[in-house]
Tab-separated table of C-alpha atoms in Angstrom:
chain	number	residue	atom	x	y	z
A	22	UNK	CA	0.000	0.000	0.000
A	23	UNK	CA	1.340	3.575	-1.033
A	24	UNK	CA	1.931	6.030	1.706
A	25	UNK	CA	-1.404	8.231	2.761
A	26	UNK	CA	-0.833	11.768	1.528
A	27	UNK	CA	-2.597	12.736	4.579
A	28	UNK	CA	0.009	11.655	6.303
A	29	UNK	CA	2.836	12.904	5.415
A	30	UNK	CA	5.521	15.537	7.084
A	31	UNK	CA	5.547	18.955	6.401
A	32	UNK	CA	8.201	21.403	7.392
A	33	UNK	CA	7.212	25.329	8.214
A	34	UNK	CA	10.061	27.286	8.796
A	35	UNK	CA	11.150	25.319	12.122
A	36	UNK	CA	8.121	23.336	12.696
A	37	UNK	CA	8.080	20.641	11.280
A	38	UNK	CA	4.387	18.750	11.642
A	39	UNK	CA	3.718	14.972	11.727
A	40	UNK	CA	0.772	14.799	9.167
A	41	UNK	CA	-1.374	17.138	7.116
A	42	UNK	CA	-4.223	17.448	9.986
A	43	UNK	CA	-4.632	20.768	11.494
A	44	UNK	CA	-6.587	21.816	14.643
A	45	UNK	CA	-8.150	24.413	13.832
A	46	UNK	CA	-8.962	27.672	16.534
A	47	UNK	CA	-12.602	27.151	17.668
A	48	UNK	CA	-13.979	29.729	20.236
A	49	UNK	CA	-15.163	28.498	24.111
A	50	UNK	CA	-16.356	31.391	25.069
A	51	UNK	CA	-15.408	30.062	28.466
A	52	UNK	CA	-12.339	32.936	29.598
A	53	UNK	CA	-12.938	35.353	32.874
A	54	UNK	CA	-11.956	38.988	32.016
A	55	UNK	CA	-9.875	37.342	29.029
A	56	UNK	CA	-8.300	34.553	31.356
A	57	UNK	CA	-8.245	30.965	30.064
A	58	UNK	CA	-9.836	28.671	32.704
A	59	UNK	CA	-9.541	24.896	34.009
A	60	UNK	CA	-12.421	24.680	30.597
A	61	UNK	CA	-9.392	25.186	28.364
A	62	UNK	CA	-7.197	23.074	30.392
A	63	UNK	CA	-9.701	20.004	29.616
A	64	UNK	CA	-10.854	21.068	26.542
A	65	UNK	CA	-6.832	21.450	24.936
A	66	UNK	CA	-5.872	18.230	26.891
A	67	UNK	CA	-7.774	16.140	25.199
A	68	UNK	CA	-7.038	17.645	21.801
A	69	UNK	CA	-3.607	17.307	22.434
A	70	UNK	CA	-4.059	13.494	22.632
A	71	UNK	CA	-5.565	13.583	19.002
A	72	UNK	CA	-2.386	12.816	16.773
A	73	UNK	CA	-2.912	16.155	14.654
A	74	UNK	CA	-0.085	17.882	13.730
A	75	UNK	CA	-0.977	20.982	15.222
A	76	UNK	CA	-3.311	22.808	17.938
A	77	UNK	CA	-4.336	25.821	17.472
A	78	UNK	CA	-5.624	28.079	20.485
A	79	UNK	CA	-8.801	30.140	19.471
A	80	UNK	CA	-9.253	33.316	18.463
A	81	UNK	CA	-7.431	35.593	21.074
A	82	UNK	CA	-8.016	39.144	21.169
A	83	UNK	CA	-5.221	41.504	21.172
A	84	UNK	CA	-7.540	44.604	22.920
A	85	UNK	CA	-10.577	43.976	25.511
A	86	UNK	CA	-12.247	45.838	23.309
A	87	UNK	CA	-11.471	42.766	20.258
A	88	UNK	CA	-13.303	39.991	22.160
A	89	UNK	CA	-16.949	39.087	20.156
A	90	UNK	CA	-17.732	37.900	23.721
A	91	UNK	CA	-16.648	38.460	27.674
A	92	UNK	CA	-16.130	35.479	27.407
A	93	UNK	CA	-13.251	35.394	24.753
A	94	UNK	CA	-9.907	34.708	25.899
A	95	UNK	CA	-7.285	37.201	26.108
A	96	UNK	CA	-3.592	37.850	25.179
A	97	UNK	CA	-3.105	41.727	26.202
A	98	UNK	CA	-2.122	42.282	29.755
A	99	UNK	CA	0.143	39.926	31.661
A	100	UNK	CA	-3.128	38.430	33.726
A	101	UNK	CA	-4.316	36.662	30.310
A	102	UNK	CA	-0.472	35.563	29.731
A	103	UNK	CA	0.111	34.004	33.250
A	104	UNK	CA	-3.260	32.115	32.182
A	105	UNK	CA	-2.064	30.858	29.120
A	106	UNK	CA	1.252	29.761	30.473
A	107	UNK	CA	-0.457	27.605	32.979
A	108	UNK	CA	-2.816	26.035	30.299
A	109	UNK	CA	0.185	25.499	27.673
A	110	UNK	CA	2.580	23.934	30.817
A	111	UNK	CA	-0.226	21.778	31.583
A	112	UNK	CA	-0.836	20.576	28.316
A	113	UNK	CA	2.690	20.334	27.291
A	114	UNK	CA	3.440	17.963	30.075
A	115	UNK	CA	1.295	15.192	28.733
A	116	UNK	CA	1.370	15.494	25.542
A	117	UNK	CA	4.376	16.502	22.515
A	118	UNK	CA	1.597	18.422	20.032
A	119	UNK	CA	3.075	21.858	18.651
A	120	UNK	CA	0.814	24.355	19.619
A	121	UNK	CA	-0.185	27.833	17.801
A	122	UNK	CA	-2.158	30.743	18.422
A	123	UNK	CA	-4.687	32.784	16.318
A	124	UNK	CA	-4.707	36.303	17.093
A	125	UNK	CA	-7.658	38.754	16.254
A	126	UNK	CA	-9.521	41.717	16.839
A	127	UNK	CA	-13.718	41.497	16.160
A	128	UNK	CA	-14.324	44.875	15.157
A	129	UNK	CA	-17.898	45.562	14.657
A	130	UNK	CA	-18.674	42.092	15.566
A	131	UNK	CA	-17.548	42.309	18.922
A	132	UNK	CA	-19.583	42.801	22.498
A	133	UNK	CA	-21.957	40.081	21.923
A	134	UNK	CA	-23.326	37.464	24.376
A	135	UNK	CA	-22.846	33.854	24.701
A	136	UNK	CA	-23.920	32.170	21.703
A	137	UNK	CA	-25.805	29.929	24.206
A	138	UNK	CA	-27.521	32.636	25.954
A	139	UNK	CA	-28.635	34.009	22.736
A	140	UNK	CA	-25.185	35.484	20.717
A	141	UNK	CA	-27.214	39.254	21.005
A	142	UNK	CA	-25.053	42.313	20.930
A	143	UNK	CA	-24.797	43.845	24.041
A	144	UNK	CA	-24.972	47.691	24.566
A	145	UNK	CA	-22.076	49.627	26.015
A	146	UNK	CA	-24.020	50.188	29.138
A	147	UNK	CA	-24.323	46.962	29.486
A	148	UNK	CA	-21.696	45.546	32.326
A	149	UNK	CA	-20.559	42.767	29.697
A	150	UNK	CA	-20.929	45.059	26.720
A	151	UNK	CA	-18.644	47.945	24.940
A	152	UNK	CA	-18.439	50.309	22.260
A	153	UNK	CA	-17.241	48.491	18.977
A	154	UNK	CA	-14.836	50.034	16.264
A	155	UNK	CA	-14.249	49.089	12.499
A	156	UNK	CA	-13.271	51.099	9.620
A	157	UNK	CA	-16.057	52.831	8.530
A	158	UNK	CA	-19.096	53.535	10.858
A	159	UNK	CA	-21.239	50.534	9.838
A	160	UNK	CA	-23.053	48.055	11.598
A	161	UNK	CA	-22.783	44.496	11.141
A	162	UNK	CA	-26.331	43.438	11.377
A	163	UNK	CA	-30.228	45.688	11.469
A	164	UNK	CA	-30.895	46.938	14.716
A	165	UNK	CA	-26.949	46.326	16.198
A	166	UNK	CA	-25.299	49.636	17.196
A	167	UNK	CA	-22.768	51.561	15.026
A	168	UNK	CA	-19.108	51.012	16.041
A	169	UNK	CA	-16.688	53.939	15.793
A	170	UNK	CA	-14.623	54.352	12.932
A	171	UNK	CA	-11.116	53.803	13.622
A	172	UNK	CA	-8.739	56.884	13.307
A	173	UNK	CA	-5.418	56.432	12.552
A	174	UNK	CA	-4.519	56.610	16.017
A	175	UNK	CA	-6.918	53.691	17.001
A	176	UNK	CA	-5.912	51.816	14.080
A	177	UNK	CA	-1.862	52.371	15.281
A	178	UNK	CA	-3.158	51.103	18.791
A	179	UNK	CA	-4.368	48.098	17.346
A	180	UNK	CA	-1.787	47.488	15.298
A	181	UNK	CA	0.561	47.463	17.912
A	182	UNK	CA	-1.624	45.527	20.350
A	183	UNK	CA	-1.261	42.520	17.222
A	184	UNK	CA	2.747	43.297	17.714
A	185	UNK	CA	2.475	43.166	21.187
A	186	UNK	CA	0.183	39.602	21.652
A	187	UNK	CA	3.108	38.147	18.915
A	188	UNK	CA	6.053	39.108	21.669
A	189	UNK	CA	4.114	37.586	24.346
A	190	UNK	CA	2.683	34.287	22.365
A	191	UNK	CA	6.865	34.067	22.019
A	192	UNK	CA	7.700	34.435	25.360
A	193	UNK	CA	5.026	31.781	26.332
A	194	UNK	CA	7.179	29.265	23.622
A	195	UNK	CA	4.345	29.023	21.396
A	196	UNK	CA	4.877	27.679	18.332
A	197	UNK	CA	3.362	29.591	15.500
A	198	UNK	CA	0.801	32.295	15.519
A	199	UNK	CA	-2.169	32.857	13.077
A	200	UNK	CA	-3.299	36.215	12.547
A	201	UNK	CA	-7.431	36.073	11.817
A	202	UNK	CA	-8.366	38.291	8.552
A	203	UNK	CA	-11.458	36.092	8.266
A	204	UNK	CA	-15.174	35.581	9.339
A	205	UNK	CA	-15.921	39.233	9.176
A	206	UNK	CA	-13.528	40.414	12.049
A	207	UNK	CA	-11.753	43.896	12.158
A	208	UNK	CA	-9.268	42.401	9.235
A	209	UNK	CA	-11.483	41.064	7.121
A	210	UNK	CA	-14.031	43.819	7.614
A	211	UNK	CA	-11.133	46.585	5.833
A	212	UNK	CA	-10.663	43.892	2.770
A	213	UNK	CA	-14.267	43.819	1.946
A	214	UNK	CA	-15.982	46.599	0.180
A	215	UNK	CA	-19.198	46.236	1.946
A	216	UNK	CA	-18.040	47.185	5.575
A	217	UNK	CA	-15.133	49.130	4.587
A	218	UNK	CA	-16.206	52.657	3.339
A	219	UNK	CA	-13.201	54.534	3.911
A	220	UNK	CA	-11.649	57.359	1.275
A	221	UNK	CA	-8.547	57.461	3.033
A	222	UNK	CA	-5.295	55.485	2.186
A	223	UNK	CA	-7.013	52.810	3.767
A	224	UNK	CA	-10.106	52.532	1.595
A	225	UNK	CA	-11.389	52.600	-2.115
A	226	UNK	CA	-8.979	50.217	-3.961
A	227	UNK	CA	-8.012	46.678	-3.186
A	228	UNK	CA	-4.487	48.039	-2.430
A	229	UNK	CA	-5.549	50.319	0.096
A	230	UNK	CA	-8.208	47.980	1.334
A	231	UNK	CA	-5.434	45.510	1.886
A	232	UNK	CA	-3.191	48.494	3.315
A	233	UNK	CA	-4.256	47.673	7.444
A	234	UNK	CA	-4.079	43.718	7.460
A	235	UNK	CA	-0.422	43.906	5.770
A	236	UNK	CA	0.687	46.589	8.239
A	237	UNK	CA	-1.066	44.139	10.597
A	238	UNK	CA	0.658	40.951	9.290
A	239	UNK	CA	4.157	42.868	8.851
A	240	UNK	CA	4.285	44.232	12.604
A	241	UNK	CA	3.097	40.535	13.868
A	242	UNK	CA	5.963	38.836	11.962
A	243	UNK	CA	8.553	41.326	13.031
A	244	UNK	CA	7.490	40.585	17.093
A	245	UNK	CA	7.479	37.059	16.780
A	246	UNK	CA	10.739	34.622	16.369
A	247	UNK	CA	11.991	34.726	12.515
A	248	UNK	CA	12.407	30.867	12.511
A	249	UNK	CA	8.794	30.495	13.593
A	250	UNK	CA	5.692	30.486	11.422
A	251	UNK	CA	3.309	33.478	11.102
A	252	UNK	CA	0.335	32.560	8.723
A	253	UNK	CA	-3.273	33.656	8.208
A	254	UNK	CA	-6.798	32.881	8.171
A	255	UNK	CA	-8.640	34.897	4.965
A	256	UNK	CA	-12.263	34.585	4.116
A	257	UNK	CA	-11.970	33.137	0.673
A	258	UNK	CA	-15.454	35.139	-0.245
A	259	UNK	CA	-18.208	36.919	1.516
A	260	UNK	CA	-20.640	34.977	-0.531
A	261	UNK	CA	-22.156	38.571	-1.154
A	262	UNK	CA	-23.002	40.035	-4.597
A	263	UNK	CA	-20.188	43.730	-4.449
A	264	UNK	CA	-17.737	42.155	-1.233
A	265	UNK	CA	-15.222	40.241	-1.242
A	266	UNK	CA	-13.869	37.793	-3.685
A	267	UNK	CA	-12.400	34.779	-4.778
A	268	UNK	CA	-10.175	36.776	-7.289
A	269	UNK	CA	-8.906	39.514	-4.326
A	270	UNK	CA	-8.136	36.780	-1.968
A	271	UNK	CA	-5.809	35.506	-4.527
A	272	UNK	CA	-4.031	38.832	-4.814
A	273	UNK	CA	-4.159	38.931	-0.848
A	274	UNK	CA	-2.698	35.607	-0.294
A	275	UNK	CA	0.051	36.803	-3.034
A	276	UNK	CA	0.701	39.772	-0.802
A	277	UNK	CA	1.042	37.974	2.364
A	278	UNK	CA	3.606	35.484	0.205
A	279	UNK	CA	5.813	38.643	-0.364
A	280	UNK	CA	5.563	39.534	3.130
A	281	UNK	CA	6.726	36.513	4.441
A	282	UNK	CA	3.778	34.740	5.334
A	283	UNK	CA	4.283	30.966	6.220
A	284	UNK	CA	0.648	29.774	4.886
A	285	UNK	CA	-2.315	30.351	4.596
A	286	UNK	CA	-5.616	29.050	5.934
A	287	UNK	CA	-9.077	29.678	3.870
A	288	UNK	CA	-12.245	29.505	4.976
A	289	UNK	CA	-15.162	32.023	3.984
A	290	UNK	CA	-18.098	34.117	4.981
A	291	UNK	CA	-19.121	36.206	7.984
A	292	UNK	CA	-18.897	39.316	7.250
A	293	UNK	CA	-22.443	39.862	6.228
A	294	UNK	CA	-25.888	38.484	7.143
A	295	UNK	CA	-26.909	38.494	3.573
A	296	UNK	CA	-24.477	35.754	2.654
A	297	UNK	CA	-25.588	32.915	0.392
A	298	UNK	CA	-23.295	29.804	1.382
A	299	UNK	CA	-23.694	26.558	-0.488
A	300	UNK	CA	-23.203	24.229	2.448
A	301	UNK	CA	-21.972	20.810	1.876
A	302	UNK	CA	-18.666	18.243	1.547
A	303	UNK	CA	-15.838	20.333	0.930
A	304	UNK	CA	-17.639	22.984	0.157
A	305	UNK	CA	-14.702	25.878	0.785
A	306	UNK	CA	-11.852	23.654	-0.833
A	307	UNK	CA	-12.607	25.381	-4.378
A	308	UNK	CA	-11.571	28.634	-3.229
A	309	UNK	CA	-8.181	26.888	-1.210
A	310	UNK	CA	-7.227	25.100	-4.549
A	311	UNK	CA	-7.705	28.897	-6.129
A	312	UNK	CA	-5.255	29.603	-3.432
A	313	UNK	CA	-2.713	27.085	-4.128
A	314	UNK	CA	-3.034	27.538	-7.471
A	315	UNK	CA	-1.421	31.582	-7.151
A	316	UNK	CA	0.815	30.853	-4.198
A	317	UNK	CA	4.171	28.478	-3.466
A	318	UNK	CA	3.069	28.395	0.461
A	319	UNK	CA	1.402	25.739	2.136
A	320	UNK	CA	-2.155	26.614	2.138
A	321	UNK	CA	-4.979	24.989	4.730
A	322	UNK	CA	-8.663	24.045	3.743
A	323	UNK	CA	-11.307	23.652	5.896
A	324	UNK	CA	-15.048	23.465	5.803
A	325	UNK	CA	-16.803	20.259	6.165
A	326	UNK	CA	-13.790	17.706	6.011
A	327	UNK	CA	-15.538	14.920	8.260
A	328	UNK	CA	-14.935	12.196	5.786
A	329	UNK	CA	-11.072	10.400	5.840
A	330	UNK	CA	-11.287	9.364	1.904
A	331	UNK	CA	-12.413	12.983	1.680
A	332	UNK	CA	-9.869	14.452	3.597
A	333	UNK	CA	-6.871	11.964	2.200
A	334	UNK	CA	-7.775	13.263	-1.592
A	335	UNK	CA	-7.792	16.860	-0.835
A	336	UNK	CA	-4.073	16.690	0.014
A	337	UNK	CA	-3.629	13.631	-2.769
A	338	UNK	CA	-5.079	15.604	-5.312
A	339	UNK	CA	-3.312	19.028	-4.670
A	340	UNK	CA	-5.837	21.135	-3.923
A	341	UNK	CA	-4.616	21.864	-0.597
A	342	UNK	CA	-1.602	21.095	1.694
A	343	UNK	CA	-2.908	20.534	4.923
A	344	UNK	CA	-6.725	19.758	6.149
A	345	UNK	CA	-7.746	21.748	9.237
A	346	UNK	CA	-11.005	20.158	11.380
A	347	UNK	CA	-13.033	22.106	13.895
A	348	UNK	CA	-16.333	20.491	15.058
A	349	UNK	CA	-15.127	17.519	13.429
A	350	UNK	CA	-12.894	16.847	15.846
A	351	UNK	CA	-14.962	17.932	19.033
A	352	UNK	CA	-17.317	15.337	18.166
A	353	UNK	CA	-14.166	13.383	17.382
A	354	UNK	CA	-11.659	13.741	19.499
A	355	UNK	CA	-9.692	10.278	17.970
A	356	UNK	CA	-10.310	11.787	14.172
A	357	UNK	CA	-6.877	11.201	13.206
A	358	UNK	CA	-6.259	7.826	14.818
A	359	UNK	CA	-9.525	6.865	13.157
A	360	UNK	CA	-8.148	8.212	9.768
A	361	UNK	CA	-4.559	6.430	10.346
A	362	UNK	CA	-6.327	3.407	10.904
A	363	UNK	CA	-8.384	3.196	7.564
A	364	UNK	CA	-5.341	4.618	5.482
A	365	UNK	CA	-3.507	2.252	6.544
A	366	UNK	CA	-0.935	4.655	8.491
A	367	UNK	CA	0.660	5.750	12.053
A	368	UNK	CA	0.048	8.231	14.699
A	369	UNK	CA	1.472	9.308	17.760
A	370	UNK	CA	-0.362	7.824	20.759
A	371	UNK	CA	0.326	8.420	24.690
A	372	UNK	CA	2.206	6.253	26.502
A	373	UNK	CA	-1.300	5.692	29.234
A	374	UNK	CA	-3.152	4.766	25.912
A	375	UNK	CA	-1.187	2.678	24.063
A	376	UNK	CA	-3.342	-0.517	25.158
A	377	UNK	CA	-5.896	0.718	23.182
A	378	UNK	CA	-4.937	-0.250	19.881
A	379	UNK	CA	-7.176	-2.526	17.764
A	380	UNK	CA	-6.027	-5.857	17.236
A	381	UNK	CA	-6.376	-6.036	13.189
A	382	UNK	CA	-4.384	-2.158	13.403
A	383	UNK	CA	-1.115	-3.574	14.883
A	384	UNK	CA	0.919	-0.712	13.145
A	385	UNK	CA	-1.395	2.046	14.203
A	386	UNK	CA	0.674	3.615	17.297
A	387	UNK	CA	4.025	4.530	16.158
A	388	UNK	CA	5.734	6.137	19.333
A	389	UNK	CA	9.410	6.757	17.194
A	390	UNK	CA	7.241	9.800	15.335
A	391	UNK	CA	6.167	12.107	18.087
A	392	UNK	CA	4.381	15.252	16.816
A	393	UNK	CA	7.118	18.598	15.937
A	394	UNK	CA	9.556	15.766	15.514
């Protein structure tokens, strides 16, 4: 039997990761005042015992003020670091999984509630709510408040709070960083058309449009270790007649190359309500192959991978480098030993677990190929 595609090693500047199955960020909404919690030390942990090739933390604001929830976590004073640390130590001591970060900033989406107590926005008045910012003066959805356009003081504040977050996801030893120009947030909302409105040097054309996330992506990469990856998350398309498209993500992603970006990661959607999506199987890997197709970095697809045969000819076929699962793999924590076993390859397994493996998989638990190795 020939190698699975799926997995096979893949290098990133010093990282180098086991397979071609990403973890990717998926929000708890479960921080105090921006502080992970014992939820993140369970939720991680067992994660970390999946045999991907890499964990990545969820979106992390950079600014209170660039949580979508109170509940978001936090990387912008040193109380939300000393949390972190203690969730990374713990996790790192059981298990060998490299481990990234995505930072962001929500812009207009931000001050909402719990998406299980309702995912409203909440008011500035409101003791979990604030006063949202964005480019231009817009509101995300009818009946939301306006946020305040960013000057280019607030915009240098944020900017630097992106810088900032990179030096202190370094100091905490993380591995990579992703910076989040998707799903409508404060990056993606100054690429698209329809929530940026600007006629500054930050508005109008794409290359102003694209102006922000670059200075963004450039300040980020300059914080954070040169031998360690800095990629991004893009919205492939707002799925919006006059936003966002497949054609300026290209030039985006080409942008990004030139800047040193390590890879990038496309999913779609978000920014607006009036989004059409065609759900279904792989539904976002047309706009990744698009991707590919203009870029020499690795780039990531996501979006309704659940299936292994699926996942295996997505990498087999070229149309992406790496696979990244997010409630796949919460209602599967095993995916990838699941996917090993029916391709025929090996994973990483702990020690404590090892007893586990099926009789008629006797080559499923390799323990000379630890993840990062």
């Amino acid at each position: 039997m020939s190698r699975a595609k799926l997995f096979e090693p893949l290098t990133l500047g010093s990282l180098t990761l086991a397979n071609r199955i990403v973890i990717a960020p998926m929000c708890q909404y479960s921080a105090v005042d921006g502080c992970m919690t014992d939820w993140h030390v369970i939720h991680l942990g067992h994660l970390a015992q999946s045999a991907a090739a890499l964990l990545t933390i969820e979106a992390t604001a950079v600014l209170p003020e660039g949580r979508i929830s109170y509940g978001d976590v936090g990387l912008y004073n040193d109380e939300t670091e000393a949390a972190m640390a203690t969730v990374i130590k713990s996790v790192r001591k059981w298990s060998p999984i490299p481990i990234a970060v995505q930072l962001a900033h929500a812009g207009r989406k931000a001050s909402i509630e719990l998406p299980w107590k309702g995912g409203r926005q909440i008011e500035p008045g409101h003791p979990n709510g604030w006063q949202t910012t964005a480019p231009s003066p817009c509101a995300f959805a009818e009946g939301e408040g306006s946020p305040v356009a960013l000057d280019c003081a607030g915009m240098e504040r944020v900017r630097d709070a992106f810088a900032q977050a990179a030096r202190r996801a370094a100091r905490l030893g993380l591995d990579a960083v992703q910076v989040h120009a998707a799903h409508g947030y404060l990056l993606h909302q100054f690429l698209s058309p329809l929530s940026n409105g600007r006629d500054d040097d930050y508005g109008g054309s794409l290359e102003n449009r694209m102006r922000f996330p670059l200075e963004v992506f450039d300040a980020v990469r300059a914080a954070f270790p040169p031998e360690r990856p800095v990629t991004v998350r893009v919205s492939g398309t707002d799925w919006v007649d006059g936003g966002w498209t497949i054609e300026e993500t290209v030039a985006f992603a080409q942008a990004l190359e030139a800047h040193g970006c390590s890879a990038i990661h496309v999913s779609s959607g978000g920014l607006d309500p009036a989004q059409a999506i065609p759900v279904g199987p792989s539904y976002q890997v047309p706009l990744a192959r698009a991707v590919k197709q203009a870029v020499t970095i690795p780039v990531v697809a996501v979006g309704l991978i659940t299936d292994f045969e699926q996942a295996e000819a997505i990498i087999g076929t070229g149309d992406a480098d790496l696979v990244a699962l997010a409630r796949a793999i919460l209602y599967d924590p095993r995916w990838p030993w699941h996917a090993a076993a029916h391709l025929g390859a090996s994973v990483h397994a702990p020690d404590q677990y090892l007893r586990s493996q099926p009789r008629q998989y006797r080559s499923l638990f390799d323990q000379r190929a630890k993840p990062g190795e």
